[in-house]
Backbone as JSON Lines, residues from 0, in Angstrom:
{"i":0,"aa":"X","n":[-48.1,63.96,-33.35],"ca":[-47.93,65.49,-33.55],"c":[-46.43,65.7,-32.79]}
{"i":1,"aa":"X","n":[-45.8,66.87,-33.32],"ca":[-44.52,67.07,-32.87],"c":[-44.53,67.5,-31.45]}
{"i":2,"aa":"X","n":[-45.54,68.33,-31.0],"ca":[-45.64,68.87,-29.64],"c":[-45.55,67.89,-28.6]}
{"i":3,"aa":"X","n":[-46.09,66.57,-29.01],"ca":[-45.94,65.41,-27.88],"c":[-44.65,65.18,-27.61]}
{"i":4,"aa":"X","n":[-43.7,65.04,-28.82],"ca":[-42.61,64.65,-28.57],"c":[-41.62,65.76,-27.77]}
{"i":5,"aa":"X","n":[-41.84,66.83,-27.98],"ca":[-41.28,67.93,-27.33],"c":[-41.62,67.98,-25.71]}
{"i":6,"aa":"X","n":[-43.04,67.83,-25.66],"ca":[-43.59,67.92,-24.36],"c":[-42.89,67.01,-23.41]}
{"i":7,"aa":"X","n":[-42.42,65.87,-23.85],"ca":[-42.02,64.8,-22.9],"c":[-40.42,65.07,-22.63]}
{"i":8,"aa":"X","n":[-39.9,65.98,-23.13],"ca":[-38.58,66.44,-22.7],"c":[-38.46,67.35,-21.46]}
{"i":9,"aa":"X","n":[-39.62,67.85,-21.19],"ca":[-39.58,68.9,-19.89],"c":[-40.34,68.18,-18.86]}
{"i":10,"aa":"X","n":[-39.65,67.97,-17.56],"ca":[-40.15,67.09,-16.6],"c":[-41.33,68.02,-15.94]}
{"i":11,"aa":"X","n":[-42.26,67.22,-15.25],"ca":[-43.3,67.87,-14.57],"c":[-42.97,68.11,-13.03]}
{"i":12,"aa":"X","n":[-42.0,68.98,-12.82],"ca":[-41.52,69.2,-11.34],"c":[-41.35,70.7,-11.21]}
{"i":13,"aa":"X","n":[-41.35,71.21,-10.06],"ca":[-40.91,72.6,-9.66],"c":[-39.54,73.03,-9.45]}
{"i":14,"aa":"X","n":[-39.08,74.03,-10.01],"ca":[-37.67,74.54,-9.78],"c":[-37.66,76.21,-9.59]}
{"i":15,"aa":"X","n":[-36.48,76.63,-9.19],"ca":[-36.45,77.91,-9.1],"c":[-36.19,78.67,-10.29]}
{"i":16,"aa":"X","n":[-36.28,79.99,-10.48],"ca":[-36.0,80.63,-11.8],"c":[-34.68,80.43,-12.38]}
{"i":17,"aa":"X","n":[-33.68,80.48,-11.3],"ca":[-32.36,80.16,-11.78],"c":[-32.1,78.88,-12.36]}
{"i":18,"aa":"X","n":[-32.66,77.62,-11.63],"ca":[-32.53,76.46,-12.29],"c":[-33.37,76.23,-13.7]}
{"i":19,"aa":"X","n":[-34.49,77.0,-13.63],"ca":[-35.14,77.07,-14.99],"c":[-34.46,77.66,-16.37]}
{"i":20,"aa":"X","n":[-33.61,78.62,-15.88],"ca":[-32.81,79.31,-16.69],"c":[-31.54,78.55,-17.41]}
{"i":21,"aa":"X","n":[-30.96,78.01,-16.14],"ca":[-29.82,77.17,-16.52],"c":[-29.87,75.81,-16.94]}
{"i":22,"aa":"X","n":[-30.94,75.09,-16.78],"ca":[-31.07,73.72,-17.16],"c":[-32.03,73.58,-18.43]}
{"i":23,"aa":"X","n":[-32.96,74.47,-18.66],"ca":[-34.09,74.23,-19.61],"c":[-34.07,75.36,-20.51]}
{"i":24,"aa":"X","n":[-34.19,76.8,-20.12],"ca":[-34.21,77.66,-20.99],"c":[-32.98,78.73,-20.95]}
{"i":25,"aa":"X","n":[-32.0,78.48,-21.34],"ca":[-30.76,79.14,-21.2],"c":[-30.78,80.51,-21.87]}
{"i":26,"aa":"X","n":[-31.48,80.5,-23.01],"ca":[-31.74,81.64,-23.89],"c":[-32.64,82.82,-23.23]}
{"i":27,"aa":"X","n":[-33.27,82.33,-22.27],"ca":[-34.24,83.41,-21.85],"c":[-33.69,84.05,-20.39]}
{"i":28,"aa":"X","n":[-33.68,85.38,-20.26],"ca":[-33.12,85.88,-19.13],"c":[-34.25,85.73,-17.99]}
{"i":29,"aa":"X","n":[-33.79,86.14,-16.64],"ca":[-34.56,85.86,-15.63],"c":[-35.58,86.92,-15.44]}
{"i":30,"aa":"X","n":[-35.22,88.24,-16.12],"ca":[-36.38,89.19,-16.27],"c":[-37.55,88.73,-17.23]}
{"i":31,"aa":"X","n":[-37.22,88.2,-18.17],"ca":[-38.16,87.56,-19.22],"c":[-39.08,86.39,-18.6]}
{"i":32,"aa":"X","n":[-38.4,85.74,-17.85],"ca":[-39.03,84.67,-17.01],"c":[-40.14,85.21,-16.14]}
{"i":33,"aa":"X","n":[-39.51,86.35,-15.29],"ca":[-40.65,87.01,-14.42],"c":[-41.83,87.62,-15.17]}
{"i":34,"aa":"X","n":[-41.54,88.34,-16.41],"ca":[-42.52,88.79,-17.11],"c":[-43.56,87.72,-17.85]}
{"i":35,"aa":"X","n":[-43.1,86.72,-18.11],"ca":[-43.98,85.59,-18.59],"c":[-44.67,84.98,-17.49]}
{"i":36,"aa":"X","n":[-44.08,84.77,-16.28],"ca":[-44.99,84.39,-15.05],"c":[-46.08,85.39,-14.87]}
{"i":37,"aa":"X","n":[-45.81,86.54,-14.99],"ca":[-47.04,87.64,-14.65],"c":[-48.16,87.66,-15.82]}
{"i":38,"aa":"X","n":[-47.64,87.39,-16.97],"ca":[-48.65,87.1,-18.29],"c":[-49.52,85.93,-17.81]}
{"i":39,"aa":"X","n":[-48.8,84.82,-17.34],"ca":[-49.42,83.28,-17.23],"c":[-50.43,83.58,-16.16]}
{"i":40,"aa":"X","n":[-50.13,84.19,-15.07],"ca":[-51.2,84.58,-14.02],"c":[-52.44,85.04,-14.65]}
{"i":41,"aa":"X","n":[-52.48,85.87,-15.59],"ca":[-53.8,86.48,-16.0],"c":[-54.47,85.23,-16.99]}
{"i":42,"aa":"X","n":[-54.11,84.42,-17.25],"ca":[-54.69,83.35,-18.05],"c":[-55.1,82.21,-17.28]}
{"i":43,"aa":"X","n":[-56.24,82.0,-16.81],"ca":[-56.84,80.79,-16.2],"c":[-56.13,79.65,-16.28]}
{"i":44,"aa":"X","n":[-55.88,79.09,-17.35],"ca":[-55.5,77.68,-17.84],"c":[-53.82,77.7,-17.38]}
{"i":45,"aa":"X","n":[-53.48,78.71,-17.17],"ca":[-51.92,78.82,-16.7],"c":[-51.51,79.3,-15.39]}
{"i":46,"aa":"X","n":[-52.54,79.68,-14.64],"ca":[-52.36,80.17,-13.32],"c":[-51.63,79.39,-12.28]}
{"i":47,"aa":"X","n":[-51.5,78.07,-12.47],"ca":[-50.93,77.1,-11.59],"c":[-49.45,76.73,-11.82]}
{"i":48,"aa":"X","n":[-48.89,77.23,-12.65],"ca":[-47.5,76.91,-13.15],"c":[-46.47,77.43,-12.43]}
{"i":49,"aa":"X","n":[-46.89,78.32,-11.34],"ca":[-45.81,78.77,-10.41],"c":[-46.61,78.77,-9.08]}
{"i":50,"aa":"X","n":[-45.68,78.63,-7.91],"ca":[-46.32,78.7,-6.51],"c":[-45.13,79.59,-5.88]}
{"i":51,"aa":"X","n":[-45.62,80.32,-4.9],"ca":[-44.88,80.91,-4.1],"c":[-44.68,80.3,-2.52]}
{"i":52,"aa":"X","n":[-43.34,80.1,-2.25],"ca":[-43.01,79.37,-0.99],"c":[-42.07,80.2,-0.21]}
{"i":53,"aa":"X","n":[-42.42,80.71,0.74],"ca":[-41.65,81.54,1.9],"c":[-40.7,82.71,1.01]}
{"i":54,"aa":"X","n":[-41.41,83.36,0.13],"ca":[-40.58,84.4,-0.56],"c":[-39.96,84.02,-1.81]}
{"i":55,"aa":"X","n":[-39.74,82.61,-2.0],"ca":[-39.29,82.16,-3.14],"c":[-40.32,81.41,-4.01]}
{"i":56,"aa":"X","n":[-40.06,81.92,-5.56],"ca":[-40.97,81.25,-6.41],"c":[-40.65,80.13,-7.09]}
{"i":57,"aa":"X","n":[-41.46,78.97,-7.22],"ca":[-41.13,77.81,-7.8],"c":[-41.95,77.65,-9.02]}
{"i":58,"aa":"X","n":[-41.26,77.3,-10.21],"ca":[-42.01,77.17,-11.45],"c":[-42.04,75.8,-11.99]}
{"i":59,"aa":"X","n":[-43.08,75.48,-12.59],"ca":[-43.43,73.89,-13.07],"c":[-42.73,74.01,-14.56]}
{"i":60,"aa":"X","n":[-41.66,73.15,-14.66],"ca":[-40.85,73.31,-15.91],"c":[-41.79,72.83,-17.1]}
{"i":61,"aa":"X","n":[-42.74,71.82,-17.08],"ca":[-43.5,71.74,-18.03],"c":[-44.74,72.56,-18.4]}
{"i":62,"aa":"X","n":[-45.27,73.0,-17.11],"ca":[-46.11,74.0,-17.4],"c":[-45.59,75.33,-17.97]}
{"i":63,"aa":"X","n":[-44.44,75.63,-17.85],"ca":[-43.81,76.95,-18.2],"c":[-43.78,76.64,-19.77]}
{"i":64,"aa":"X","n":[-43.14,75.57,-20.11],"ca":[-43.08,75.25,-21.59],"c":[-44.3,75.23,-22.35]}
{"i":65,"aa":"X","n":[-45.33,74.78,-21.61],"ca":[-46.62,74.65,-22.33],"c":[-47.21,76.16,-22.53]}
{"i":66,"aa":"X","n":[-46.94,77.03,-21.51],"ca":[-47.33,78.3,-21.68],"c":[-46.55,78.84,-22.77]}
{"i":67,"aa":"X","n":[-45.21,78.63,-23.08],"ca":[-44.53,79.38,-24.11],"c":[-45.03,79.08,-25.4]}
{"i":68,"aa":"X","n":[-45.45,77.52,-25.41],"ca":[-46.0,76.99,-26.8],"c":[-47.42,77.77,-27.12]}
{"i":69,"aa":"X","n":[-48.19,77.88,-25.95],"ca":[-49.63,78.58,-26.17],"c":[-49.32,80.17,-26.55]}
{"i":70,"aa":"X","n":[-48.35,80.8,-26.11],"ca":[-48.14,82.36,-26.54],"c":[-47.68,82.13,-27.81]}
{"i":71,"aa":"X","n":[-46.68,81.32,-28.31],"ca":[-46.29,81.24,-29.73],"c":[-47.44,80.96,-30.69]}
{"i":72,"aa":"X","n":[-48.4,79.9,-30.34],"ca":[-49.59,79.67,-31.06],"c":[-50.51,80.86,-31.22]}
{"i":73,"aa":"X","n":[-50.62,81.64,-30.32],"ca":[-51.69,82.61,-30.25],"c":[-50.91,84.04,-30.28]}
{"i":74,"aa":"X","n":[-49.9,84.14,-30.91],"ca":[-49.09,85.32,-30.91],"c":[-49.81,86.53,-31.72]}
{"i":75,"aa":"X","n":[-50.51,86.22,-32.84],"ca":[-51.16,87.08,-33.6],"c":[-52.63,87.18,-33.57]}
{"i":76,"aa":"X","n":[-53.19,86.56,-32.54],"ca":[-54.65,86.55,-32.34],"c":[-55.04,87.8,-31.56]}
């Protein structure tokens, strides 16, 4: 399946919002990333894609990508 091939391009590591935008999702703004993280917290499966450390939010790159795939798949449901 194609998703498996794309899934491997995103590392399973935590980065800041700025790093996420610069290195992997350059087309998405910081505000959009923040909105998506807020949406992810409401879905039990994706609750752990971000962690807060000392006032700074760290985001799992692979988890964020999988959340975006989930949103796209369930867009009209």
